[in-house]
Amino acid sequence: MVGTEDAYTAEPFVPRRGGLPALRRAAADCRGCPLHREATQTVFGAGEATARLMLVGEQPGDQEDRQGEPFVGPAGRLLDRALAEAGLDPADTYVTNAVKHFKFTRAEPRKRRIHKSLIVVLGATAGKALLGSSFRVTQVRGTVLEEEIHGRPERLVPTVHPSSVLRAEDRDGAFRGLVSDLRVAAQALG
Ligand code: URA
């Protein structure tokens, strides 16, 4: 484990080369913070590295921790439904989380930049991880942002986290809002 409680860092575990496969191997052994102690396994990203759309969630939940795959629980099922309604093919996405261990308590960029790719930021944790602590999902949801991330220009569409739709009093309205934001992403992809 590296760092103090206030300033843990996974940086020493990040390989300098080798792309996504090397990152996946390194993430499996990451001891950059205490979360690895309780979690069953690292939940890395899933999907094709060449996918035109990357979705970044918060952290794995119980089912993701058991299965080792992101968004395989209720939030993932809702997300798949919302993607389909927005005209986006879940099979053509790369899905990952800002945090890679289930907490019983950062986004892997693709191996190389693909022209016209897009990142959907699912909720505040992913937004703060990618865009900084001043990120407010309510202020920028459903808009296309152009930001530099790890030195590379990226286009991002923030929206709410699918779990917040499951918790919402007006679940249908919240779902429609998520789909509407994802349609912005679909349109931006062209
Ligand atoms: N919520 C997330 O943010 N990620 C998952 O993988 C599952 C639920």
mmCIF file of C-alpha atoms in Angstrom, residues 40-118:
data_model
loop_
_atom_site.group_PDB
_atom_site.id
_atom_site.type_symbol
_atom_site.label_atom_id
_atom_site.label_comp_id
_atom_site.label_asym_id
_atom_site.label_seq_id
_atom_site.Cartn_x
_atom_site.Cartn_y
_atom_site.Cartn_z
ATOM 1 C CA THR A 40 -13.023 -10.337 -3.728
ATOM 2 C CA GLN A 41 -11.122 -9.130 -6.780
ATOM 3 C CA THR A 42 -10.302 -6.140 -8.917
ATOM 4 C CA VAL A 43 -13.128 -5.259 -11.267
ATOM 5 C CA PHE A 44 -11.449 -3.906 -14.360
ATOM 6 C CA GLY A 45 -13.166 -2.569 -17.482
ATOM 7 C CA ALA A 46 -15.129 -4.696 -19.944
ATOM 8 C CA GLY A 47 -15.672 -4.348 -23.653
ATOM 9 C CA GLU A 48 -13.633 -3.647 -26.726
ATOM 10 C CA ALA A 49 -10.712 -1.229 -26.376
ATOM 11 C CA THR A 50 -11.737 0.126 -29.775
ATOM 12 C CA ALA A 51 -15.341 0.857 -28.743
ATOM 13 C CA ARG A 52 -16.446 4.357 -29.690
ATOM 14 C CA LEU A 53 -18.158 4.918 -26.354
ATOM 15 C CA MET A 54 -16.630 4.531 -22.889
ATOM 16 C CA LEU A 55 -18.857 4.690 -19.814
ATOM 17 C CA VAL A 56 -17.281 5.436 -16.461
ATOM 18 C CA GLY A 57 -19.212 4.471 -13.343
ATOM 19 C CA GLU A 58 -18.435 4.847 -9.671
ATOM 20 C CA GLN A 59 -17.286 1.561 -8.154
ATOM 21 C CA PRO A 60 -18.248 -2.127 -8.349
ATOM 22 C CA GLY A 61 -21.190 -3.317 -6.300
ATOM 23 C CA ASP A 62 -21.759 -6.676 -4.672
ATOM 24 C CA GLN A 63 -22.490 -8.607 -7.870
ATOM 25 C CA GLU A 64 -19.674 -6.936 -9.761
ATOM 26 C CA ASP A 65 -17.281 -7.866 -6.935
ATOM 27 C CA ARG A 66 -18.368 -11.505 -7.082
ATOM 28 C CA GLN A 67 -18.351 -11.787 -10.877
ATOM 29 C CA GLY A 68 -15.345 -9.559 -11.588
ATOM 30 C CA GLU A 69 -17.219 -7.595 -14.265
ATOM 31 C CA PRO A 70 -18.534 -4.019 -14.165
ATOM 32 C CA PHE A 71 -22.257 -3.246 -14.281
ATOM 33 C CA VAL A 72 -23.623 -6.787 -14.119
ATOM 34 C CA GLY A 73 -26.093 -6.004 -11.307
ATOM 35 C CA PRO A 74 -29.350 -4.000 -11.212
ATOM 36 C CA ALA A 75 -27.663 -0.690 -12.147
ATOM 37 C CA GLY A 76 -26.104 -2.402 -15.167
ATOM 38 C CA ARG A 77 -29.427 -3.819 -16.320
ATOM 39 C CA LEU A 78 -30.996 -0.374 -16.066
ATOM 40 C CA LEU A 79 -28.044 1.125 -17.922
ATOM 41 C CA ASP A 80 -28.404 -1.420 -20.749
ATOM 42 C CA ARG A 81 -32.071 -0.535 -21.066
ATOM 43 C CA ALA A 82 -31.296 3.193 -21.144
ATOM 44 C CA LEU A 83 -28.542 2.668 -23.738
ATOM 45 C CA ALA A 84 -30.916 0.675 -25.941
ATOM 46 C CA GLU A 85 -33.608 3.364 -25.676
ATOM 47 C CA ALA A 86 -31.031 5.983 -26.641
ATOM 48 C CA GLY A 87 -30.120 3.933 -29.720
ATOM 49 C CA LEU A 88 -26.713 2.892 -28.376
ATOM 50 C CA ASP A 89 -25.520 -0.694 -28.638
ATOM 51 C CA PRO A 90 -24.165 -1.949 -25.260
ATOM 52 C CA ALA A 91 -21.968 -4.368 -27.229
ATOM 53 C CA ASP A 92 -20.195 -1.369 -28.754
ATOM 54 C CA THR A 93 -19.161 0.206 -25.451
ATOM 55 C CA TYR A 94 -16.257 -0.058 -23.037
ATOM 56 C CA VAL A 95 -17.511 0.057 -19.441
ATOM 57 C CA THR A 96 -15.375 0.745 -16.407
ATOM 58 C CA ASN A 97 -15.419 2.398 -12.987
ATOM 59 C CA ALA A 98 -13.497 5.258 -11.379
ATOM 60 C CA VAL A 99 -12.787 2.912 -8.441
ATOM 61 C CA LYS A 100 -11.835 -0.687 -9.209
ATOM 62 C CA HIS A 101 -12.554 -2.447 -5.913
ATOM 63 C CA PHE A 102 -15.843 -2.985 -4.142
ATOM 64 C CA LYS A 103 -15.885 -0.963 -0.958
ATOM 65 C CA PHE A 104 -17.596 -2.697 2.019
ATOM 66 C CA THR A 105 -16.889 -0.027 2.240
ATOM 67 C CA ARG A 106 -9.734 6.150 -12.347
ATOM 68 C CA ALA A 107 -10.612 5.733 -15.829
ATOM 69 C CA GLU A 108 -8.522 3.577 -17.949
ATOM 70 C CA PRO A 109 -8.099 5.323 -21.193
ATOM 71 C CA ARG A 110 -8.169 3.145 -24.233
ATOM 72 C CA LYS A 111 -4.856 1.867 -25.529
ATOM 73 C CA ARG A 112 -4.811 4.581 -28.124
ATOM 74 C CA ARG A 113 -7.057 7.444 -28.924
ATOM 75 C CA ILE A 114 -9.714 6.620 -31.454
ATOM 76 C CA HIS A 115 -11.017 9.495 -33.485
ATOM 77 C CA LYS A 116 -14.526 10.584 -32.530
ATOM 78 C CA SER A 117 -14.686 8.599 -29.323
ATOM 79 C CA LEU A 118 -16.681 9.699 -26.341
#
